[in-house]
Short mmCIF file of C-alpha atoms and ligand atoms in Angstrom, two decimals:
data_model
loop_
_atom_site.label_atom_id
_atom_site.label_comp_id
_atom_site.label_asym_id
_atom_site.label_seq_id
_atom_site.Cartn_x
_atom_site.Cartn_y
_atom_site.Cartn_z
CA UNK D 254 13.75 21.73 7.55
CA UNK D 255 14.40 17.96 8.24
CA UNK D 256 15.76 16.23 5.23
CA UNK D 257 14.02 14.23 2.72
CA UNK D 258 14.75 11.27 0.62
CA UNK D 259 15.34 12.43 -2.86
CA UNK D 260 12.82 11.78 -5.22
CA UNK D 261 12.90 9.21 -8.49
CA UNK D 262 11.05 9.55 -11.63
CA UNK D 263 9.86 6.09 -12.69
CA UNK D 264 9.73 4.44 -15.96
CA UNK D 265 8.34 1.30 -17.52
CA UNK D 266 8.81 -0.69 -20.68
CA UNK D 267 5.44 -3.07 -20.64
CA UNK D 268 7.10 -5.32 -22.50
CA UNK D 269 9.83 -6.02 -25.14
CA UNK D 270 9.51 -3.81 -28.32
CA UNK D 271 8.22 -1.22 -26.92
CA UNK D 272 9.36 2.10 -25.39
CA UNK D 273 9.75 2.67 -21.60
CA UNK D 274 7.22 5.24 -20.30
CA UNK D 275 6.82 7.61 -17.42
CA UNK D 276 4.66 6.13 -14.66
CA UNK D 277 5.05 8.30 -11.84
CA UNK D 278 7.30 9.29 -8.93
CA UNK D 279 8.52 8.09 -5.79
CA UNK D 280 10.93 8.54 -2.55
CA UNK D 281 13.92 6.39 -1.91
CA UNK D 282 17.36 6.83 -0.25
CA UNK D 283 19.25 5.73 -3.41
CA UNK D 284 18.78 4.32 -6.60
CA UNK D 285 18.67 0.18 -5.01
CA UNK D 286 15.72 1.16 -2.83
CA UNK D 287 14.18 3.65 -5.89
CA UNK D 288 14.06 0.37 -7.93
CA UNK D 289 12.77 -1.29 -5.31
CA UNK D 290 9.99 1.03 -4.75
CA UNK D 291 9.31 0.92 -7.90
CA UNK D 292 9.22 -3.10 -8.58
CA UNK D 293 6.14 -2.92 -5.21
CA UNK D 294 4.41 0.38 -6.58
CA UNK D 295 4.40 0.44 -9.98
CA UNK D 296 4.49 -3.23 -10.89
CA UNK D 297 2.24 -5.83 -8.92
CA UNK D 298 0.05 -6.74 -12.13
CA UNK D 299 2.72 -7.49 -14.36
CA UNK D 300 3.11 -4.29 -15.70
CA UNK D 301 6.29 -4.15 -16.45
CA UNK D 302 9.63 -5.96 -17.92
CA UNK D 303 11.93 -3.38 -17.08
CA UNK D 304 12.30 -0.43 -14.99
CA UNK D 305 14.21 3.02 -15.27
CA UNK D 306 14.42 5.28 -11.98
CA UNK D 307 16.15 8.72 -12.43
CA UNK D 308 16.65 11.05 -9.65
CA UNK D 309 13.83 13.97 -10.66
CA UNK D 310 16.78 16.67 -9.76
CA UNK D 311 18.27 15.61 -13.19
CA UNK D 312 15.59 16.22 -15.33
CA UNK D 313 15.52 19.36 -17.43
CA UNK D 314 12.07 20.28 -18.24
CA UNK D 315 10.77 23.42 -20.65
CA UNK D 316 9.21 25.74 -19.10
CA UNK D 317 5.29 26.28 -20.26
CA UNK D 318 5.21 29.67 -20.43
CA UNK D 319 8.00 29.73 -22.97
CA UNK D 320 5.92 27.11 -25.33
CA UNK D 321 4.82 29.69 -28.07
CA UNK D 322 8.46 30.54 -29.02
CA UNK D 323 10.00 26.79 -28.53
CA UNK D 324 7.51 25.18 -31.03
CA UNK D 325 6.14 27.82 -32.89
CA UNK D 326 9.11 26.86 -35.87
CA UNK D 327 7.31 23.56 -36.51
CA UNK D 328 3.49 25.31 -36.90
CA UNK D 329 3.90 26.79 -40.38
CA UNK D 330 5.59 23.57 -42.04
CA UNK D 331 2.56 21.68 -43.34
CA UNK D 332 4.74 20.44 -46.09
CA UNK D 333 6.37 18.09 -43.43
CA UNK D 334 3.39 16.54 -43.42
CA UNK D 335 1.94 13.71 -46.48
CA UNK D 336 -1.47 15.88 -46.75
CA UNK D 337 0.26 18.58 -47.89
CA UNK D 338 1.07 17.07 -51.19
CA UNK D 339 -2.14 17.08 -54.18
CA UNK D 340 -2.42 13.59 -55.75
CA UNK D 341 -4.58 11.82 -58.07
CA UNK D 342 -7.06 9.74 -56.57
CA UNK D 343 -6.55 6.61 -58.52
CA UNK D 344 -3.07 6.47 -57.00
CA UNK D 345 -3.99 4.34 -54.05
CA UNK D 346 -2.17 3.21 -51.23
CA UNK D 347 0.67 6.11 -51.30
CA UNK H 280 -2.65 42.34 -23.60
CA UNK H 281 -1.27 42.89 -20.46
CA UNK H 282 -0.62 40.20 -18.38
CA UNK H 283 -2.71 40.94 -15.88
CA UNK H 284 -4.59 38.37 -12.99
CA UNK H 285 -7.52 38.69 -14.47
CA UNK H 286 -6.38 37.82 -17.83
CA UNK H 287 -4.55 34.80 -16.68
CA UNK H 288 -7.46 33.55 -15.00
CA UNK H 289 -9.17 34.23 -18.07
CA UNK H 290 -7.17 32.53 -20.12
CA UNK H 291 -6.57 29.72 -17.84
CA UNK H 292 -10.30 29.22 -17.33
CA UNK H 293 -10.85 29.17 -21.44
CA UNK H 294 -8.43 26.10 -21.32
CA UNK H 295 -10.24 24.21 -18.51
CA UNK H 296 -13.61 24.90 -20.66
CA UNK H 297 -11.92 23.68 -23.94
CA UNK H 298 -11.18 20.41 -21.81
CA UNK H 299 -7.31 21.10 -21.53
CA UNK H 300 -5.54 19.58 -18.72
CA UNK H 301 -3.51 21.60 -16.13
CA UNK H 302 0.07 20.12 -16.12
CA UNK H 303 2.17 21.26 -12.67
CA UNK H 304 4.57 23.69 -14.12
CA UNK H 305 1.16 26.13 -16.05
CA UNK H 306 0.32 28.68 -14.46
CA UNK H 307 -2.78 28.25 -12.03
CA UNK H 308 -4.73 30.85 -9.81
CA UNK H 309 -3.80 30.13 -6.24
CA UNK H 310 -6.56 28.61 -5.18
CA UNK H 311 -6.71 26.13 -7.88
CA UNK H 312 -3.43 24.94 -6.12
CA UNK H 313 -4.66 25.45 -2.93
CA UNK H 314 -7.98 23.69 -3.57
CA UNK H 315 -5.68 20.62 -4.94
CA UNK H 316 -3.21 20.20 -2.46
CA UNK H 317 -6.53 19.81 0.10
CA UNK H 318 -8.35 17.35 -2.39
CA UNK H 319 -5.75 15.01 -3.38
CA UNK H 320 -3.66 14.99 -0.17
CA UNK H 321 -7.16 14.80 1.70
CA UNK H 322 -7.47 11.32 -0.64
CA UNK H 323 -3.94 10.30 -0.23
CA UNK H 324 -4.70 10.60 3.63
CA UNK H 325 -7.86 8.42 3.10
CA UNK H 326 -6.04 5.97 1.48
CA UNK H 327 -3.43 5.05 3.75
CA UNK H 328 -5.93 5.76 6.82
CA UNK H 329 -7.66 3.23 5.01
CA UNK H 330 -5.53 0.44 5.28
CA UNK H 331 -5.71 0.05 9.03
CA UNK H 332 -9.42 -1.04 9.61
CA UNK H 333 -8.50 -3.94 7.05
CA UNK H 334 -5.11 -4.60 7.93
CA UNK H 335 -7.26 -5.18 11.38
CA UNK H 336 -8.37 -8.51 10.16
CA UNK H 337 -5.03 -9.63 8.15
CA UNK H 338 -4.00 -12.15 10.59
CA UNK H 339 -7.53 -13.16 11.42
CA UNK H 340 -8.97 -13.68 7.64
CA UNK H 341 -11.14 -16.89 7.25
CA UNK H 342 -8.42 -18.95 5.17
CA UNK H 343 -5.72 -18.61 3.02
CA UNK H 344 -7.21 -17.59 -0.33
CA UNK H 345 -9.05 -14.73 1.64
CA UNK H 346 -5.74 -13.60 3.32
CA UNK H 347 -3.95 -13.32 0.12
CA UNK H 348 -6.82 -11.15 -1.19
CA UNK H 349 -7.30 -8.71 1.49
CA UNK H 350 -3.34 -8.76 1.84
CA UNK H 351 -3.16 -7.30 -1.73
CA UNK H 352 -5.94 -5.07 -1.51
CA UNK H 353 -4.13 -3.57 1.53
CA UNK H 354 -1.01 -3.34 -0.12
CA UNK H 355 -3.25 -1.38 -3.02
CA UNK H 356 -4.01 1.07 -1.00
CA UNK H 357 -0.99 2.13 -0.02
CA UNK H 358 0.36 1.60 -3.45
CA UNK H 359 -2.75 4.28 -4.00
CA UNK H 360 -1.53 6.82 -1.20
CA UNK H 361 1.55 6.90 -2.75
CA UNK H 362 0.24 7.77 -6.25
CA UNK H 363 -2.02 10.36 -4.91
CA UNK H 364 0.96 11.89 -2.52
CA UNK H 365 3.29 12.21 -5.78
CA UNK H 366 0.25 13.82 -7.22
CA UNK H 367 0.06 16.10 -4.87
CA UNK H 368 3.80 17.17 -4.52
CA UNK H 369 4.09 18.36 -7.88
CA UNK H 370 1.81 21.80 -6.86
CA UNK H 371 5.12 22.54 -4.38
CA UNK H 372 4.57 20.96 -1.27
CA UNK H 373 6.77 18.33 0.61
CA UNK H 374 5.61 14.94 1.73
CA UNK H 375 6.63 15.72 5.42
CA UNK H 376 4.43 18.60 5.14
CA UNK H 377 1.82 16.80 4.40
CA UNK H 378 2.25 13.93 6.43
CA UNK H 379 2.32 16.49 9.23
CA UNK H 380 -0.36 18.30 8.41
CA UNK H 381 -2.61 15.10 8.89
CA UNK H 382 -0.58 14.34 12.06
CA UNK H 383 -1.79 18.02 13.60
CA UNK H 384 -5.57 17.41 12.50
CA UNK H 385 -5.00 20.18 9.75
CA UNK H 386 -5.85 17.74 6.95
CA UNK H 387 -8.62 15.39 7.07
CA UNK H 388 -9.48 11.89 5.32
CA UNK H 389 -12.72 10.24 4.61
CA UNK H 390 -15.01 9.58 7.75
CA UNK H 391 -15.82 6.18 6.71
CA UNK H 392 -12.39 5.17 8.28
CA UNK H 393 -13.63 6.27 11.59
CA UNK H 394 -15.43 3.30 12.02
CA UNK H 395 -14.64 0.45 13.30
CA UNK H 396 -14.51 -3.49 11.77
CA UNK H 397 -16.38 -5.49 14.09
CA UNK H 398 -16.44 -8.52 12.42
CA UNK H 399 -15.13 -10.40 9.19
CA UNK H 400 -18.43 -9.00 7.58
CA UNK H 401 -17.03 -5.89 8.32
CA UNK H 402 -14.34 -6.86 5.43
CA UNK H 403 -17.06 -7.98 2.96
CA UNK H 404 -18.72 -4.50 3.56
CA UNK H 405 -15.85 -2.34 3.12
CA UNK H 406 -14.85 -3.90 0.06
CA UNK H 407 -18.60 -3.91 -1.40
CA UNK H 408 -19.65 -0.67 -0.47
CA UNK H 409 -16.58 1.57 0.69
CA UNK H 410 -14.77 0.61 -2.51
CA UNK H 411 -18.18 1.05 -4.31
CA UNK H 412 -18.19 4.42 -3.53
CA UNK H 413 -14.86 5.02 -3.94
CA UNK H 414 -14.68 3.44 -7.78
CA UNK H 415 -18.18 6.06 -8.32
CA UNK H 416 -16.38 9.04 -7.06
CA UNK H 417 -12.78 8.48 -8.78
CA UNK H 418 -14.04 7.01 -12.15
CA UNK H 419 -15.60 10.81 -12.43
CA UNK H 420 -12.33 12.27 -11.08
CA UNK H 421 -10.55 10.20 -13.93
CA UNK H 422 -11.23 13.03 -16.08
CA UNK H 423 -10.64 16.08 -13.75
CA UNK H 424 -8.70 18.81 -15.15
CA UNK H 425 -5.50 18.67 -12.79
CA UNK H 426 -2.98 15.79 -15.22
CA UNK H 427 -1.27 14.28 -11.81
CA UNK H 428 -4.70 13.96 -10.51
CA UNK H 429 -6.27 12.01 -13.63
CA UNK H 430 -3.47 10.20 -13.93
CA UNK H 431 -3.56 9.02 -10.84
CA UNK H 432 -6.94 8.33 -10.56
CA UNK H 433 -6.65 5.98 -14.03
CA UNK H 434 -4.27 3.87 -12.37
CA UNK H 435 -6.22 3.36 -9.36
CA UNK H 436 -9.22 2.89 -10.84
CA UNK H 437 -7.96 -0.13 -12.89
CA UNK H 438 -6.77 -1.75 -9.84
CA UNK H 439 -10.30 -1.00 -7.50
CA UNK H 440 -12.69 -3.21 -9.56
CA UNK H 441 -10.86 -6.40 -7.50
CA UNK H 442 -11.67 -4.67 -4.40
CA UNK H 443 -15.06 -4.37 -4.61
CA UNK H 444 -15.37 -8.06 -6.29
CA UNK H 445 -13.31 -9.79 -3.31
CA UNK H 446 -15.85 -7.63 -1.02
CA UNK H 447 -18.80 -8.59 -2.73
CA UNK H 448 -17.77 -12.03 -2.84
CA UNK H 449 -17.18 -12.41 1.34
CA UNK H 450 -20.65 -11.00 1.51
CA UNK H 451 -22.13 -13.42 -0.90
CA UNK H 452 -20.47 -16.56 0.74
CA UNK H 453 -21.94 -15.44 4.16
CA UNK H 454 -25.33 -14.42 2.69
CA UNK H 455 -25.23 -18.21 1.00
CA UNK H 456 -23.94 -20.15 4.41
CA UNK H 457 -25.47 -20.51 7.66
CA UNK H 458 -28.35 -18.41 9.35
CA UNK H 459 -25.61 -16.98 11.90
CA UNK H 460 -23.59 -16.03 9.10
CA UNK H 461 -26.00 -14.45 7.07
CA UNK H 462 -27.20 -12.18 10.08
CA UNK H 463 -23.42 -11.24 10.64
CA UNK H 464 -23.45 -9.70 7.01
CA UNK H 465 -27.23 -7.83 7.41
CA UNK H 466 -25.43 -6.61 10.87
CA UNK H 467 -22.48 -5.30 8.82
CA UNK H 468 -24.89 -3.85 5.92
CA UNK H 469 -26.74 -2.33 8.70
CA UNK H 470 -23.25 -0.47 10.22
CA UNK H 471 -21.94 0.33 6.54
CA UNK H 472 -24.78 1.65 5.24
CA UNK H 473 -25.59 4.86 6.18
CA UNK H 474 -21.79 6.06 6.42
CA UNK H 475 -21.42 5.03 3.12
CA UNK H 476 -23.54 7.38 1.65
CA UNK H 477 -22.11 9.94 3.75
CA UNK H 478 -19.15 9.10 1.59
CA UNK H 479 -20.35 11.36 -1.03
CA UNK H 480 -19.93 14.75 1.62
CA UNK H 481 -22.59 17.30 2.26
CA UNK H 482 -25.89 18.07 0.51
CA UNK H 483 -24.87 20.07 -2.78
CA UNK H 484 -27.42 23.34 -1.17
CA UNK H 485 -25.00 23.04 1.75
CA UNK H 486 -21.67 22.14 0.52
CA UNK H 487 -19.21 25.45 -0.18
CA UNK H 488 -16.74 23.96 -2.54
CA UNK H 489 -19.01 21.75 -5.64
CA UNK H 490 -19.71 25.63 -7.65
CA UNK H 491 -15.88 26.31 -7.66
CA UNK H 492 -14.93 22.85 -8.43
CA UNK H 493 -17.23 22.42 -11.04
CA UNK H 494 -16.35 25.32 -12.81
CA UNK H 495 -12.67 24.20 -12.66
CA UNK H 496 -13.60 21.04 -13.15
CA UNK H 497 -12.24 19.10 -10.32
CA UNK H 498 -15.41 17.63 -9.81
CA UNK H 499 -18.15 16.61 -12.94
CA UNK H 500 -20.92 15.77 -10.92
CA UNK H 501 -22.39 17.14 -7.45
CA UNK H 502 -22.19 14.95 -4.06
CA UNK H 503 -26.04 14.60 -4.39
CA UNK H 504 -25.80 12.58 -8.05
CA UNK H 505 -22.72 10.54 -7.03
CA UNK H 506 -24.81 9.35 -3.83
CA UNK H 507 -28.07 8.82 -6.17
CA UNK H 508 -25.57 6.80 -8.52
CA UNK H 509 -24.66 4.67 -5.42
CA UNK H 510 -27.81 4.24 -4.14
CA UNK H 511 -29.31 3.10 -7.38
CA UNK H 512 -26.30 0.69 -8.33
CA UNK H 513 -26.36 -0.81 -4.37
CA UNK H 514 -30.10 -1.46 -4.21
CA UNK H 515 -30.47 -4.44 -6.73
CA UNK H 516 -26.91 -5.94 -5.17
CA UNK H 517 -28.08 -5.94 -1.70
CA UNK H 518 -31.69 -7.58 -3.27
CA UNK H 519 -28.94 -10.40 -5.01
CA UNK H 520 -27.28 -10.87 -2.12
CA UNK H 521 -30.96 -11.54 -0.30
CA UNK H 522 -30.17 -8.60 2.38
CA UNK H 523 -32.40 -5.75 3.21
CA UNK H 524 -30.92 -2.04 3.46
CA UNK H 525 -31.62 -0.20 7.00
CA UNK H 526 -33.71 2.51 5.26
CA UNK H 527 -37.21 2.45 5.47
CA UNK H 528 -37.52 5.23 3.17
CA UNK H 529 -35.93 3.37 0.17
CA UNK H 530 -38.30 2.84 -2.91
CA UNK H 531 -38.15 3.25 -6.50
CA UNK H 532 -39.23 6.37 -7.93
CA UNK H 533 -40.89 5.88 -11.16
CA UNK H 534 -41.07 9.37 -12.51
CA UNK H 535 -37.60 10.40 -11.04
CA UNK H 536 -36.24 6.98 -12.62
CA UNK H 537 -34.23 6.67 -9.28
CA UNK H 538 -34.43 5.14 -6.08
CA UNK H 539 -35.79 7.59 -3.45
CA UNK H 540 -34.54 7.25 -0.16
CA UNK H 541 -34.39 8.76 3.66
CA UNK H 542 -32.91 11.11 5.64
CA UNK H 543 -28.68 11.35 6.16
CA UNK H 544 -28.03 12.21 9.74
CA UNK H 545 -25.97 14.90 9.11
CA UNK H 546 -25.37 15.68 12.51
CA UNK H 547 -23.07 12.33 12.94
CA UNK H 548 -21.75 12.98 9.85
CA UNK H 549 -19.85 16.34 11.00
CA UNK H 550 -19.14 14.75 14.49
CA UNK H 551 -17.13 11.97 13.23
CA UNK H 552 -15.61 14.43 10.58
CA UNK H 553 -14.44 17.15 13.64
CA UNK H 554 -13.00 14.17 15.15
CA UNK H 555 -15.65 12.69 17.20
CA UNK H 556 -16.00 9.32 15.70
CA UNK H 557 -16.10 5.97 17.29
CA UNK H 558 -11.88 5.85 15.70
CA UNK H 559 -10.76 9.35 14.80
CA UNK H 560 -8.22 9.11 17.81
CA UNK H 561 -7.20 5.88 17.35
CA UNK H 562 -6.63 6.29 13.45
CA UNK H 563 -4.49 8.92 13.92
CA UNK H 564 -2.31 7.45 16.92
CA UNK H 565 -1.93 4.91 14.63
CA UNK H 566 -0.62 6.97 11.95
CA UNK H 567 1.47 8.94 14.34
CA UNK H 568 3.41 5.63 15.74
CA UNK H 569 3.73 4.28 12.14
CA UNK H 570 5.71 8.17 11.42
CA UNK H 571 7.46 8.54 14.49
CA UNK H 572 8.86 4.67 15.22
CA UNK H 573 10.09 5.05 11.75
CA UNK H 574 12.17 7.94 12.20
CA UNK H 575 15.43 5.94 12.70
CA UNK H 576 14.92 3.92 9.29
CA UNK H 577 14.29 7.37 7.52
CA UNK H 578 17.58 8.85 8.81
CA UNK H 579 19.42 5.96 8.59
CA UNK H 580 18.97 4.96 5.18
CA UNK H 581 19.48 8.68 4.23
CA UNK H 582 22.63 8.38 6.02
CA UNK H 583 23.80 5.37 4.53
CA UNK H 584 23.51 6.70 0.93
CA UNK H 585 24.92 9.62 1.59
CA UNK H 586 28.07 7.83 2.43
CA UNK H 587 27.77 5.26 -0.02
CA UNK H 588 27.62 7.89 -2.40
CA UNK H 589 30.96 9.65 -1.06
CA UNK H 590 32.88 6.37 -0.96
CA UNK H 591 32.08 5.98 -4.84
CA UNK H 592 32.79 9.90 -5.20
CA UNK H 593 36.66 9.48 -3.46
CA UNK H 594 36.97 5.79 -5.26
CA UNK H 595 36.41 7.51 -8.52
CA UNK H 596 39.01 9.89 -8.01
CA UNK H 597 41.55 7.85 -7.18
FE1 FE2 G 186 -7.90 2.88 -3.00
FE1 FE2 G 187 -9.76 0.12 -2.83
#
C-alpha cells in the first residue's frame, strides 16, 4: 500500500490557566504542517491560545479490556475520599 | 462466564442501554464497526462533496460581506470532513481507503449534492434548508453511542447554526428586494424543497438499517420524525420569509399536532442516489481531479520530511 502522511493528535489550551485538551486528529507530513493543520481545523473561532501536535504513533494507550485489573486498586479506598469521614453537623464549611 | 460472542454482544449491548459510549479500542460486534465506517465516512463524503455546489458561487457572491460568509462556511465544511474522516479512522480503516472507496462509487454521500446551484438563491437555500436538515439530523447524532462520532458531531454542530443564519439571511434580503428577486428565491424554494426532505432517507416501513441502529443507538429517532421535525420547523420560516412551499398537500394537522404533508417521489430519490442525478458524475469527477492532481504535493511533502527528518537524524550524531 501507497504511503500515508503520519497522523497527529491535537491539543488545545483555550486559554491561559487552563490545561491543554485533546481535540482531535489530523494528517500532516511533519510536525510544521501538523501545526498548521491544526491552527485552520481546530482553531477558526478563537478556540485556542496554544497548540500541541504529537505524532499518534507515540502515544501509549491502556488497553480496555485490561481496565478491571488496572483500576480496580483505587475502588475499595473510600477513605481517600472526604465522605468517608463522620462529622458533626454544626462543623460547617470543612 | 465464558467469553463467548454472544456474551460479548450481551454485555456490550447492556452498556449501549445503560447510555455508555463506545470508545475505539472496546470491543464491538463487527457490524457495529461495519455499520460506522459506512455512516460516518458516508457523512464525511457528504461534507466535502458538499463544498463544491457552494464553492460554485465563491467568486460570483453578491459583495464582499457575502463572500467572506460563504467563504467560511465552505472552509467549515471541510474543516467538518476532516473531523468526521478522523472519526472514522479510529474503527481501523485508512483515509486512502476511504477516499477510494468514494472514488469507485462504493461509498455514497447525501443526494442533495447532486443538484445543481442555479442561481445565488440557490446559496440562500442551501444554507436555509440543507443546513436545516443537517443541524436536525446531527444535533440527534450528538448523543449517538460511538465517542468519535458524538464528538464530532458536538463540534460541528456549534459551528452549523451560522450556516443556516447566513442562508436564511440571503433568502430574506431577496424575499425583501425587488419582485425579480423575490421570484428567484420561490424558484430556489421550489428546487430545494422536495430534495430536502429526501434528506432524511427512506420511509422508516422501508428503510433496512433504523431497527439496528436504534437498538445500538446510532440513530434516536426514525427518518420519518426527523423529516416531520423539518417540516414543522420550515413551514412558519418560509410563511416569514412571505414564500409559499411547492406542496399542495401541506396543512396543519390539529389532532396529529404536526404539519401534514404530500407525497416524496421516491422514485427520484433512488435515481439520483444510484447515480442518476442531474450532478452525480460531475461531483465525483470533481472529487477525482481534486485526489489525483494532488498526488505530487502528497508525495512530495512526504518526501521532503522524510529527509528533513534524516538530515536532523545524521546532524545529531555528529
Ligand atoms: Fe457541515
Ligand atoms: Fe454546514
Amino acid at each position: 500500500m501507497k504511503k500515508q502522511w503520519p497522523l497527529w493528535e491535537i491539543f488545545i489550551r483555550s486559554k491561559n490557566g487552563l490545561e491543554h485538551r485533546h481535540v482531535g486528529s489530523l494528517h500532516a507530513a511533519d510536525a510544521k504542517m501538523a501545526m498548521e493543520n491544526a491552527r485552520d481545523v481546530y482553531t477558526r473561532r478563537q478556540e485556542g491560545v496554544s497548540i500541541w501536535v504529537v505524532p499518534s504513533k507515540h502515544i501509549t494507550a491502556s488497553n480496555p479490556d485490561e481496565s478491571g485489573e488496572l483500576f480496580e486498586p483505587s475502588m475499595d479506598k473510600a477513605y481517600r475520599h472526604p465522605t468517608f469521614y463522620d462529622l458533626p453537623d454544626e462543623l460547617k464549611h470543612m | 462466564m465464558s467469553n463467548s460472542l454472544e456474551n460479548l454482544e450481551q454485555s456490550f449491548q447492556d452498556r449501549i442501554d445503560r447510555g455508555e459510549k463506545i470508545e475505539p479500542k472496546d470491543w464491538m460486534p463487527d457490524r457495529y464497526r461495519k455499520t460506522h465506517i459506512r455512516q460516518i465516512s458516508q457523512h464525511a463524503h457528504s461534507e466535502i462533496v458538499g463544498m463544491l455546489p457552494e464553492g460554485n458561487w465563491i467568486t460570483r457572491a453578491p459583495s464582499l460581506r457575502r463572500k467572506v460568509a460563504l467563504l467560511a462556511k465552505v472552509q467549515d465544511e471541510a474543516g467538518h470532513g476532516l473531523y468526521l474522516y478522523s472519526a472514522t479512522e479510529t474503527l481501523g480503516i485508512t483515509r486512502d481507503e476511504l477516499t477510494e472507496q468514494l472514488l469507485a462509487g462504493k461509498a455514497k454521500y447525501s443526494s442533495i449534492f447532486n443538484y445543481p446551484t442555479l442561481s445565488w438563491a440557490d446559496i440562500g437555500a442551501i444554507g436555509w434548508l440543507v443546513d436545516g436538515a443537517a443541524i436536525i439530523n446531527q444535533v440527534m447524532l450528538t448523543r449517538t453511542s460511538f465517542g468519535p462520532y458524538a464528538r464530532a458531531m458536538v463540534r460541528i454542530c456549534k459551528e452549523e447554526s451560522f450556516h443556516q443564519r447566513q442562508g436564511f439571511e440571503i433568502m430574506l434580503t431577496l424575499c425583501r428586494g425587488t419582485e425579480a428577486q423575490k421570484q428567484m428565491a420561490q424558484y430556489a424554494l421550489d428546487r430545494w424543497w422536495w430534495p430536502c426532505l429526501m434528506m432524511f432517507g427512506p420511509p422508516d416501513a422501508e428503510s433496512t438499517h433504523t431497527e439496528q441502529s436504534m437498538k445500538w443507538k446510532i440513530k434516536l429517532k426514525t427518518n420519518d420524525e426527523l423529516r416531520q421535525q423539518m417540516v414543522d420547523q420550515t413551514v412558519p420560516q418560509a410563511e416569514l420569509l412571505g414564500l409559499t412551499i411547492p406542496d399542495p398537500h401541506l396543512k396543519w394537522n390539529e389532532s396529529r399536532g404536526h404539519y401534514d404533508f404530500g407525497e416524496i417521489d421516491w422514485d427520484e430519490f433512488w435515481r439520483v442516489v444510484k447515480g442518476n442525478g442531474p450532478c452525480n458524475k460531475e461531483r465525483l469527477e470533481a472529487r477525482r481531479k481534486a485526489w489525483e492532481e494532488g498526488a505530487w504535493v502528497r508525495e512530495a511533502a512526504l518526501a521532503y520530511a522524510e529527509k528533513e527528518a534524516e538530515r536532523t537524524a545524521v546532524s545529531a550524531a555528529v
